[in-house]
């Protein structure tokens, strides 16, 4: 059945006697809200029963498109292009279209962030309109015959960053209240993944932690490998979650030794996997969502109460016995899609089961340790995930300057007060220090995670790392908690600025772009481009200090703008500091 409801055409499943009505339309500050009510006959719902929303708007000034997923293309696709998906464990239902000046032209989102949705926006060639489609299956609403869905549509001429950020705030108002973010969630972290992979032996870990603490890191993250003596990658040995004795003889004592260095200890778990070589495999093999041959492991199905109880018990036992400070909970986005309901399950829909598990697990952990650190990574970065985790990391992109930079800024758009972490920085031991600095400047507006092996690092790389790490720590409030503007997402951002009333921090990522810093008493400009100069417009007279990538002063002087543009020499990987006279 098709029906017209304002700008929408809604197609419902007649077999399920599905009805849809536009219950409310309202305008608030230039933003339109459309609230739909849906009703159906539960007994007649089939696996293919769905509701489909379509609507079109003129493409006037529409140039680029953004969505909050890892490595997304920024171009506007044709309307016959592929769909995106969103559910509690992957992505978020949001698309933003903007112009060449990074101004919003059309941003839409919905408040259903738990159930599985398929959606897209693309060019309708015959009319020059942007056609948007959202599909939602009804079978996942188990035991229900009614739901509501609200569309939020923003066509205001405001910055792209503000348009997307206001969607994130709206989701919070819709009941997806973010978890508490302890101070330690914004402390820089040394990760052992790229530097050591699965070779995490207690003596080497403790020695590297001592070096990391000297450099300025306050948190260590021990990744995959602690639970197995097999170092061939894959997840065949996950599921028992006991330390490999030959690597870590006494986990509690090992964690305590790291604590005495002044570092917090976060431990990795692949939440979903029970490997074929684990002791628990035989018991749980009939409780898998599916088996992944490439991983060598089954994916546990959280719709079974025994699965949820088992996993929560594992984490609580580790917290109690080893005095951990946090957990890196990995592969939650593997819980995606649909699968048949079976005997022994107590929750029919996968998205509901993920919600119950994550709620129960994080509540249990926070009851014992209110400031627990919980790290998630892309793609499980939606608004529901913010209810559980407090550290959100860019997905793996080793030595990828572009993706890491864009990933941090993308996540900052929708994460609000949650801590956004970079993917771990790494480089060859003989890398030029200027390029290491460019990597660090690329993640300036996120929490730095770092995984370059310090044991083999040159003095110059160590010195560069220490300088930029110190800068990020000293200016953490400005960089992480103040207003952030990021420009030209279609170029994976050419520059970005964090500012409050009196000061701002600017990172330049592409040579030749003019950055502006009007009306600030203090300005920091980090040169993350490959040009040895930055182009800036401002007014007034400043005392200027130029430092190279090591933090060494290369020049001091007075700089007067008189409301004009100036080209200023700043070394690659260096820092310009301006103090108004």
Coordinates of C-alpha atoms in Angstrom, one line a residue:
X1 CA 0.0 0.0 0.0
X2 CA 1.3 3.4 -0.9
X3 CA 0.3 6.7 0.8
X4 CA 1.4 10.3 0.4
X5 CA 2.3 12.1 3.6
X6 CA 3.6 15.6 3.0
X7 CA 7.0 15.2 1.2
X8 CA 7.0 11.4 1.8
X9 CA 5.7 8.5 -0.1
X10 CA 5.3 5.5 2.2
X11 CA 5.0 2.0 1.0
X12 CA 3.7 -0.6 3.5
X13 CA 3.3 -4.3 3.5
X14 CA -0.4 -5.2 2.8
X15 CA 0.2 -8.8 3.7
X16 CA 0.9 -7.7 7.3
X17 CA -2.0 -5.2 7.3
X18 CA 0.6 -2.5 7.9
X19 CA -0.7 1.0 8.2
X20 CA 1.2 4.2 8.5
X21 CA 0.1 7.7 9.4
X22 CA 1.9 11.0 9.8
X23 CA 1.1 11.7 13.4
X24 CA 2.9 15.1 13.7
X25 CA 4.8 17.6 11.6
X26 CA 6.5 20.5 13.3
X27 CA 9.0 23.2 12.7
X28 CA 11.6 24.2 15.3
X29 CA 14.2 26.8 14.6
X30 CA 14.2 26.0 10.9
X31 CA 14.4 22.3 11.3
X32 CA 11.5 20.0 10.3
X33 CA 10.3 17.0 12.3
X34 CA 8.0 14.3 10.9
X35 CA 6.8 11.7 13.4
X36 CA 5.2 8.6 11.9
X37 CA 3.2 5.9 13.6
X38 CA 3.2 2.4 12.2
X39 CA 0.7 -0.4 13.0
X40 CA 0.7 -4.0 11.7
X41 CA -0.7 -7.5 12.4
X42 CA 2.0 -9.3 14.2
X43 CA 0.8 -12.7 13.2
X44 CA 1.0 -11.9 9.5
X45 CA 4.6 -10.4 9.4
X46 CA 7.0 -12.3 7.2
X47 CA 10.8 -12.1 6.8
X48 CA 10.4 -9.7 3.9
X49 CA 7.7 -7.5 5.5
X50 CA 9.0 -3.9 5.5
X51 CA 8.0 -0.2 5.4
X52 CA 9.7 2.0 2.8
X53 CA 9.9 5.8 3.0
X54 CA 10.8 7.8 -0.1
X55 CA 11.1 11.6 -0.6
X56 CA 12.8 14.0 -3.0
X57 CA 14.1 17.6 -2.7
X58 CA 15.6 19.9 -5.4
X59 CA 19.4 19.7 -5.5
X60 CA 20.3 23.4 -5.2
X61 CA 23.9 24.0 -4.2
X62 CA 24.3 20.3 -3.3
X63 CA 27.9 19.3 -3.9
X64 CA 29.2 16.7 -1.5
X65 CA 27.8 14.0 0.9
X66 CA 28.9 12.9 4.3
X67 CA 27.8 9.9 6.5
X68 CA 29.3 8.7 9.8
X69 CA 31.0 5.5 8.7
X70 CA 34.6 4.4 8.2
X71 CA 36.3 5.4 4.9
X72 CA 33.0 6.7 3.4
X73 CA 33.1 8.2 -0.1
X74 CA 32.3 11.9 0.0
X75 CA 30.6 12.2 -3.4
X76 CA 26.9 12.2 -4.1
X77 CA 26.0 8.9 -5.7
X78 CA 23.2 8.2 -8.2
X79 CA 19.8 7.2 -6.7
X80 CA 20.3 3.7 -8.0
X81 CA 23.5 3.3 -6.0
X82 CA 24.1 1.0 -3.1
X83 CA 22.5 1.3 0.4
X84 CA 24.0 2.0 3.7
X85 CA 22.9 0.1 6.8
X86 CA 22.6 1.1 10.4
X87 CA 21.8 -0.8 13.6
X88 CA 22.8 -0.7 17.2
X89 CA 26.2 -2.3 16.5
X90 CA 27.1 -0.6 13.3
X91 CA 26.8 2.9 11.8
X92 CA 24.2 5.6 12.4
X93 CA 21.2 6.7 10.4
X94 CA 22.4 10.1 9.1
X95 CA 23.3 11.7 5.8
X96 CA 24.5 15.3 5.3
X97 CA 24.8 17.1 2.0
X98 CA 26.9 20.3 1.9
X99 CA 28.3 22.8 -0.5
X100 CA 31.8 23.9 -1.5
X101 CA 32.1 26.2 1.5
X102 CA 31.3 23.4 3.9
X103 CA 27.9 24.8 4.5
X104 CA 24.9 22.6 5.2
X105 CA 22.4 22.2 2.4
X106 CA 20.4 19.1 3.5
X107 CA 21.0 16.9 6.6
X108 CA 18.5 14.2 7.5
X109 CA 18.5 11.6 10.3
X110 CA 16.0 9.4 12.1
X111 CA 15.6 8.5 15.8
X112 CA 15.5 4.7 15.3
X113 CA 19.2 3.9 16.0
X114 CA 18.8 0.3 17.4
X115 CA 16.9 -1.6 14.7
X116 CA 18.4 -2.6 11.3
X117 CA 17.7 0.1 8.7
X118 CA 18.8 0.3 5.0
X119 CA 19.0 3.8 3.6
X120 CA 20.5 6.0 0.8
X121 CA 20.3 9.4 -0.8
X122 CA 21.2 9.9 -4.4
X123 CA 20.7 11.9 -7.6
X124 CA 17.4 11.4 -9.4
X125 CA 18.7 12.0 -13.0
X126 CA 15.4 12.9 -14.6
X127 CA 14.6 15.8 -12.3
X128 CA 17.9 16.9 -10.7
X129 CA 16.5 16.1 -7.3
X130 CA 18.0 14.3 -4.3
X131 CA 16.0 11.1 -3.8
X132 CA 16.2 9.5 -0.3
X133 CA 15.0 6.1 0.7
X134 CA 14.8 4.4 4.1
X135 CA 13.7 0.8 4.5
X136 CA 12.8 -0.9 7.9
X137 CA 11.9 -4.5 8.3
X138 CA 9.0 -5.4 10.6
X139 CA 10.1 -8.9 11.7
X140 CA 12.7 -7.4 14.0
X141 CA 9.9 -5.8 16.1
X142 CA 9.3 -9.1 17.9
X143 CA 6.1 -9.3 19.9
X144 CA 5.2 -5.7 18.8
X145 CA 2.5 -4.4 16.5
X146 CA 3.3 -0.7 16.7
X147 CA 6.3 1.6 16.5
X148 CA 7.1 5.3 15.9
X149 CA 9.7 6.8 13.7
X150 CA 10.8 10.5 13.6
X151 CA 12.6 12.1 10.7
X152 CA 14.7 15.2 11.4
X153 CA 15.4 17.3 8.3
X154 CA 17.7 20.4 8.4
X155 CA 18.0 22.7 5.3
X156 CA 19.4 25.7 7.2
X157 CA 22.4 27.6 5.9
X158 CA 24.7 26.7 8.8
X159 CA 28.1 25.1 8.9
X160 CA 28.2 21.4 8.1
X161 CA 29.8 20.7 11.5
X162 CA 26.9 22.4 13.4
X163 CA 24.3 20.5 11.3
X164 CA 25.8 17.2 12.1
X165 CA 26.6 18.1 15.7
X166 CA 23.0 19.1 16.4
X167 CA 21.8 15.7 15.1
X168 CA 24.1 14.1 17.8
X169 CA 22.6 16.3 20.4
X170 CA 19.1 15.4 19.2
X171 CA 19.8 11.7 19.6
X172 CA 20.8 12.4 23.2
X173 CA 17.5 14.1 23.7
X174 CA 15.8 11.0 22.2
X175 CA 16.9 8.9 25.1
X176 CA 20.4 7.8 24.0
X177 CA 22.2 9.4 26.9
X178 CA 26.0 9.1 26.7
X179 CA 28.0 7.2 29.3
X180 CA 30.1 9.1 31.9
X181 CA 33.5 10.0 30.5
X182 CA 36.3 9.7 33.2
X183 CA 39.3 12.0 32.8
X184 CA 41.5 9.0 32.0
X185 CA 39.5 8.3 28.8
X186 CA 41.1 11.5 27.4
X187 CA 44.6 10.6 28.5
X188 CA 47.0 9.5 25.7
X189 CA 47.4 5.8 25.4
X190 CA 50.2 3.5 24.4
X191 CA 48.9 0.4 22.5
X192 CA 50.9 -2.8 22.0
X193 CA 49.1 -3.8 18.8
X194 CA 51.2 -2.5 16.0
X195 CA 54.4 -2.4 17.9
X196 CA 54.3 -6.0 19.4
X197 CA 51.2 -7.6 17.8
X198 CA 50.7 -10.9 19.7
X199 CA 54.2 -11.0 21.2
X200 CA 53.1 -9.5 24.5
X201 CA 55.4 -10.9 27.2
X202 CA 55.2 -9.4 30.6
X203 CA 58.9 -8.3 30.9
X204 CA 58.8 -6.6 27.5
X205 CA 55.4 -5.0 28.2
X206 CA 56.6 -3.6 31.5
X207 CA 59.8 -2.3 30.0
X208 CA 57.9 -0.6 27.1
X209 CA 55.4 0.8 29.6
X210 CA 58.3 2.4 31.5
X211 CA 59.5 4.0 28.3
X212 CA 56.0 5.1 27.3
X213 CA 55.5 6.7 30.7
X214 CA 58.7 8.6 30.4
X215 CA 57.5 9.9 27.0
X216 CA 54.2 11.1 28.5
X217 CA 51.7 8.3 28.2
X218 CA 49.3 7.6 31.0
X219 CA 47.4 4.5 29.8
X220 CA 48.6 1.3 28.2
X221 CA 46.4 -1.0 26.1
X222 CA 47.5 -4.6 25.8
X223 CA 45.9 -6.1 22.7
X224 CA 45.4 -9.6 21.2
X225 CA 48.0 -12.2 22.2
X226 CA 47.9 -12.2 26.0
X227 CA 45.4 -15.1 26.0
X228 CA 47.3 -17.4 23.6
X229 CA 50.7 -18.8 22.9
X230 CA 49.8 -19.1 19.2
X231 CA 51.0 -16.0 17.3
X232 CA 49.6 -16.8 13.9
X233 CA 46.8 -14.2 14.0
X234 CA 43.2 -15.3 13.7
X235 CA 40.9 -16.0 16.7
X236 CA 41.0 -19.8 17.1
X237 CA 42.3 -19.5 20.7
X238 CA 39.8 -16.8 21.9
X239 CA 37.0 -17.7 24.3
X240 CA 38.7 -19.0 27.4
X241 CA 40.3 -15.7 28.4
X242 CA 43.1 -17.0 30.6
X243 CA 46.6 -15.5 30.2
X244 CA 49.1 -17.6 28.3
X245 CA 51.4 -18.7 31.1
X246 CA 54.5 -18.5 29.0
X247 CA 53.7 -14.8 28.3
X248 CA 52.2 -13.6 31.6
X249 CA 52.8 -15.8 34.6
X250 CA 50.7 -13.8 37.0
X251 CA 48.4 -11.3 35.5
X252 CA 47.4 -9.5 38.8
X253 CA 51.1 -9.0 39.7
X254 CA 51.9 -7.9 36.2
X255 CA 49.1 -5.3 36.2
X256 CA 50.2 -4.1 39.6
X257 CA 53.8 -3.5 38.3
X258 CA 52.4 -1.4 35.4
X259 CA 50.3 0.5 37.9
X260 CA 53.4 1.3 40.0
X261 CA 54.8 3.0 36.8
X262 CA 51.9 5.4 37.0
X263 CA 49.9 3.9 34.0
X264 CA 46.4 2.5 33.8
X265 CA 46.0 -0.9 32.3
X266 CA 43.3 -1.7 29.6
X267 CA 43.0 -5.2 28.3
X268 CA 41.7 -6.4 24.9
X269 CA 38.8 -8.9 24.4
X270 CA 37.2 -10.0 21.1
X271 CA 33.7 -10.0 22.6
X272 CA 32.0 -12.2 20.0
X273 CA 34.5 -15.0 19.2
X274 CA 34.9 -18.4 20.6
X275 CA 37.7 -20.1 18.7
X276 CA 37.8 -23.7 17.5
X277 CA 40.8 -24.4 19.7
X278 CA 39.3 -23.0 22.9
X279 CA 38.0 -25.2 25.7
X280 CA 34.6 -23.5 25.5
X281 CA 34.1 -24.2 21.8
X282 CA 32.3 -27.5 22.3
X283 CA 29.9 -26.1 24.8
X284 CA 28.9 -23.0 22.8
X285 CA 29.1 -24.3 19.2
X286 CA 25.3 -24.6 19.0
X287 CA 24.9 -21.0 20.3
X288 CA 26.7 -19.2 17.4
X289 CA 25.2 -16.6 15.2
X290 CA 27.5 -18.1 12.6
X291 CA 30.9 -19.6 12.2
X292 CA 33.6 -17.6 10.5
X293 CA 36.1 -19.9 8.8
X294 CA 38.6 -17.2 8.1
X295 CA 38.7 -16.2 11.8
X296 CA 38.7 -19.8 12.9
X297 CA 36.0 -19.0 15.4
X298 CA 32.3 -18.9 16.0
X299 CA 30.4 -15.7 16.7
X300 CA 28.4 -16.0 19.9
X301 CA 24.7 -15.1 19.6
X302 CA 23.7 -12.8 22.5
X303 CA 20.1 -13.8 22.2
X304 CA 21.0 -16.8 24.4
X305 CA 20.9 -15.8 28.1
X306 CA 23.8 -18.2 28.8
X307 CA 26.0 -16.4 26.3
X308 CA 25.3 -13.0 28.0
X309 CA 25.9 -14.4 31.4
X310 CA 29.1 -16.1 30.3
X311 CA 30.6 -13.0 28.8
X312 CA 29.7 -10.7 31.7
X313 CA 31.1 -13.2 34.1
X314 CA 34.4 -13.2 32.2
X315 CA 34.8 -9.4 32.5
X316 CA 33.8 -9.2 36.1
X317 CA 36.2 -11.9 37.1
X318 CA 39.0 -10.2 35.3
X319 CA 38.2 -6.8 36.9
X320 CA 38.0 -8.3 40.4
X321 CA 41.1 -10.5 40.2
X322 CA 43.4 -8.4 38.0
X323 CA 42.4 -4.9 39.0
X324 CA 42.1 -3.7 35.4
X325 CA 41.3 -0.1 34.6
X326 CA 39.4 -0.9 31.5
X327 CA 38.5 -3.1 28.6
X328 CA 39.0 -2.8 24.8
X329 CA 35.9 -4.6 23.7
X330 CA 36.3 -5.5 20.0
X331 CA 34.3 -6.8 17.1
X332 CA 30.9 -5.7 18.4
X333 CA 30.0 -4.7 14.8
X334 CA 30.2 -8.4 14.0
X335 CA 26.7 -8.6 15.6
X336 CA 24.9 -7.4 12.6
X337 CA 22.2 -8.6 10.2
X338 CA 19.5 -11.2 11.0
X339 CA 19.3 -14.9 11.9
X340 CA 16.5 -17.3 12.8
X341 CA 15.1 -17.5 16.3
X342 CA 15.9 -20.8 18.0
X343 CA 15.0 -22.7 21.1
X344 CA 16.9 -21.6 24.2
X345 CA 16.9 -17.9 23.2
X346 CA 15.0 -15.4 25.3
X347 CA 15.2 -12.4 23.0
X348 CA 14.1 -12.6 19.4
X349 CA 15.7 -9.7 17.7
X350 CA 19.5 -9.4 17.5
X351 CA 19.5 -5.7 18.0
X352 CA 17.5 -6.0 21.2
X353 CA 19.8 -8.7 22.5
X354 CA 22.9 -6.6 21.8
X355 CA 21.3 -3.7 23.7
X356 CA 20.5 -5.9 26.7
X357 CA 23.9 -7.4 26.8
X358 CA 25.8 -4.1 26.5
X359 CA 23.5 -2.5 29.1
X360 CA 23.9 -5.3 31.6
X361 CA 27.7 -5.7 31.0
X362 CA 28.5 -2.0 31.3
X363 CA 26.2 -1.5 34.3
X364 CA 27.8 -4.4 36.1
X365 CA 31.3 -3.1 35.4
X366 CA 30.5 0.4 36.4
X367 CA 28.9 -0.8 39.6
X368 CA 32.3 -2.2 40.6
X369 CA 34.4 0.5 39.0
X370 CA 32.5 3.8 38.2
X371 CA 35.5 5.2 36.2
X372 CA 36.0 2.1 34.1
X373 CA 37.5 2.7 30.6
X374 CA 35.6 1.1 27.8
X375 CA 37.0 1.4 24.3
X376 CA 35.0 0.7 21.1
X377 CA 36.1 1.4 17.5
X378 CA 34.5 2.1 14.2
X379 CA 32.1 1.0 12.9
X380 CA 30.2 0.5 16.1
X381 CA 30.0 4.2 16.8
X382 CA 26.3 5.0 16.7
X383 CA 24.4 7.0 19.4
X384 CA 23.4 3.8 21.2
X385 CA 27.0 2.8 21.6
X386 CA 27.7 6.1 23.4
X387 CA 25.4 4.8 26.2
X388 CA 28.0 2.0 26.9
X389 CA 31.5 3.1 25.9
X390 CA 33.5 6.2 26.7
X391 CA 36.4 5.8 24.2
X392 CA 35.7 5.6 20.5
X393 CA 38.7 4.8 18.2
X394 CA 39.2 5.2 14.5
X395 CA 39.3 1.8 12.8
X396 CA 42.7 0.2 12.0
X397 CA 44.6 2.3 9.4
X398 CA 48.3 1.8 10.2
X399 CA 50.6 4.6 8.9
X400 CA 47.6 6.0 6.9
X401 CA 47.9 9.8 7.4
X402 CA 44.7 10.5 5.5
X403 CA 42.3 8.0 7.0
X404 CA 43.4 8.6 10.6
X405 CA 43.0 12.3 10.2
X406 CA 39.6 12.1 8.6
X407 CA 38.5 9.4 11.0
X408 CA 39.2 11.5 14.1
X409 CA 37.4 14.5 12.7
X410 CA 34.5 12.4 11.4
X411 CA 34.0 10.9 14.9
X412 CA 34.3 14.3 16.6
X413 CA 31.2 15.4 14.5
X414 CA 28.9 12.9 16.2
X415 CA 30.5 11.9 19.4
X416 CA 29.7 14.9 21.5
X417 CA 31.5 14.7 24.9
X418 CA 32.6 11.1 24.4
X419 CA 36.4 10.7 24.0
X420 CA 37.5 10.2 20.4
X421 CA 40.7 8.3 19.9
X422 CA 43.0 8.1 16.9
X423 CA 44.0 4.8 15.5
X424 CA 47.4 3.9 16.8
X425 CA 50.3 5.9 15.3
X426 CA 53.2 3.9 14.0
X427 CA 56.1 4.4 11.6
X428 CA 59.4 2.8 10.6
X429 CA 62.2 3.4 13.1
X430 CA 64.1 5.5 10.5
X431 CA 61.1 7.6 9.5
X432 CA 61.8 11.4 9.2
X433 CA 60.7 13.1 12.4
X434 CA 58.8 15.8 10.4
X435 CA 56.6 13.1 9.0
X436 CA 55.9 11.6 12.4
X437 CA 54.9 15.1 13.5
X438 CA 52.5 15.4 10.5
X439 CA 50.9 12.1 11.7
X440 CA 50.5 13.5 15.2
X441 CA 49.1 16.8 14.0
X442 CA 46.6 14.8 11.9
X443 CA 45.1 13.5 15.1
X444 CA 45.5 16.7 17.1
X445 CA 41.8 17.0 17.9
X446 CA 41.5 13.5 19.2
X447 CA 43.1 11.5 22.0
X448 CA 46.4 10.1 20.7
X449 CA 46.9 6.4 20.6
X450 CA 50.5 5.4 19.8
X451 CA 52.0 2.1 18.8
X452 CA 55.5 2.9 17.5
X453 CA 58.0 0.6 19.2
X454 CA 59.9 2.9 21.6
X455 CA 62.7 0.3 22.2
X456 CA 64.0 0.9 18.7
X457 CA 63.0 4.5 18.2
X458 CA 65.6 7.1 17.2
X459 CA 66.4 10.0 19.5
X460 CA 64.9 12.4 17.0
X461 CA 61.6 10.5 16.8
X462 CA 61.5 10.3 20.5
X463 CA 62.0 14.1 20.8
X464 CA 59.4 14.9 18.3
X465 CA 56.9 12.6 19.9
X466 CA 57.6 14.1 23.3
X467 CA 57.0 17.6 22.1
X468 CA 53.7 17.0 20.4
X469 CA 52.4 14.7 23.1
X470 CA 53.2 17.4 25.7
X471 CA 51.4 20.0 23.6
X472 CA 48.3 17.8 23.3
X473 CA 48.3 17.2 27.1
X474 CA 48.8 20.8 28.0
X475 CA 46.0 22.0 25.7
X476 CA 43.6 19.1 26.1
X477 CA 40.6 21.1 27.1
X478 CA 41.0 23.4 24.0
X479 CA 41.7 20.5 21.6
X480 CA 39.1 18.0 22.8
X481 CA 36.3 19.9 24.6
X482 CA 35.9 23.3 22.8
X483 CA 34.0 24.1 19.6
X484 CA 35.5 22.3 16.6
X485 CA 35.2 23.3 13.0
X486 CA 36.6 21.1 10.3
X487 CA 36.7 22.3 6.7
X488 CA 36.3 20.5 3.3
X489 CA 35.4 16.9 4.3
X490 CA 35.4 16.0 0.6
X491 CA 39.2 16.4 0.7
X492 CA 39.4 14.5 4.0
X493 CA 39.7 17.9 5.7
X494 CA 42.2 20.6 4.6
X495 CA 42.2 22.3 8.0
X496 CA 40.4 22.4 11.3
X497 CA 40.0 24.8 14.2
X498 CA 39.1 24.3 17.9
X499 CA 38.3 27.5 19.7
X500 CA 36.9 29.1 22.8
X501 CA 36.4 32.8 23.6
X502 CA 40.1 33.8 23.9
X503 CA 42.2 31.2 22.1
X504 CA 42.2 28.8 19.2
X505 CA 44.2 25.9 17.9
X506 CA 44.4 25.4 14.1
X507 CA 45.8 22.4 12.2
X508 CA 46.8 22.9 8.6
X509 CA 46.6 19.8 6.5
X510 CA 46.9 21.1 2.9
X511 CA 49.3 23.6 1.5
X512 CA 48.0 26.9 0.2
X513 CA 44.8 27.0 2.1
X514 CA 44.1 30.2 4.0
X515 CA 43.2 29.7 7.7
X516 CA 41.6 32.4 9.7
X517 CA 41.9 33.3 13.3
X518 CA 40.1 36.5 14.0
X519 CA 39.6 38.0 17.5
X520 CA 41.7 35.5 19.5
X521 CA 44.3 36.5 22.1
X522 CA 46.2 33.3 21.6
X523 CA 46.5 31.3 18.4
X524 CA 48.4 28.0 17.9
X525 CA 48.9 26.8 14.3
X526 CA 50.2 23.3 13.7
X527 CA 51.7 22.7 10.3
X528 CA 50.5 19.3 9.2
X529 CA 51.0 20.0 5.6
X530 CA 54.1 19.4 3.4
X531 CA 54.7 23.1 2.8
X532 CA 57.1 25.1 4.9
X533 CA 54.7 28.0 5.2
X534 CA 51.1 28.6 6.3
X535 CA 48.7 31.2 5.0
X536 CA 46.7 33.1 7.6
X537 CA 44.3 36.0 7.9
X538 CA 43.8 37.9 11.1
X539 CA 44.0 41.4 12.5
X540 CA 46.1 43.1 15.2
X541 CA 49.7 42.7 16.3
X542 CA 51.1 39.5 17.8
X543 CA 54.3 38.2 19.4
X544 CA 55.1 35.2 17.2
X545 CA 57.2 32.2 18.1
X546 CA 58.0 29.5 15.5
X547 CA 59.1 26.0 16.6
X548 CA 60.2 23.1 14.5
X549 CA 59.0 19.5 14.9
X550 CA 61.2 19.0 18.0
X551 CA 59.8 22.0 19.8
X552 CA 63.0 24.0 19.3
X553 CA 62.5 27.7 18.7
X554 CA 63.5 28.7 15.2
X555 CA 62.4 32.4 15.3
X556 CA 60.7 35.0 17.4
X557 CA 59.3 38.3 16.3
X558 CA 56.4 40.7 16.0
X559 CA 53.7 40.0 13.4
X560 CA 51.1 42.7 12.4
X561 CA 48.2 41.8 10.2
X562 CA 46.2 45.0 9.7
X563 CA 43.3 42.8 8.5
X564 CA 45.3 41.2 5.7
X565 CA 46.6 37.8 4.7
X566 CA 50.1 36.8 5.5
X567 CA 52.4 33.9 4.5
X568 CA 54.4 32.8 7.5
X569 CA 57.3 30.4 7.5
X570 CA 56.6 27.4 9.7
X571 CA 58.6 24.2 9.3
X572 CA 56.8 21.0 8.3
X573 CA 55.6 19.4 11.5
X574 CA 56.2 22.6 13.4
X575 CA 54.2 25.0 15.5
X576 CA 53.4 28.7 15.3
X577 CA 52.3 30.4 18.5
X578 CA 50.8 33.9 18.4
X579 CA 50.2 36.0 21.5
X580 CA 48.3 39.3 21.0
X581 CA 50.1 42.4 22.2

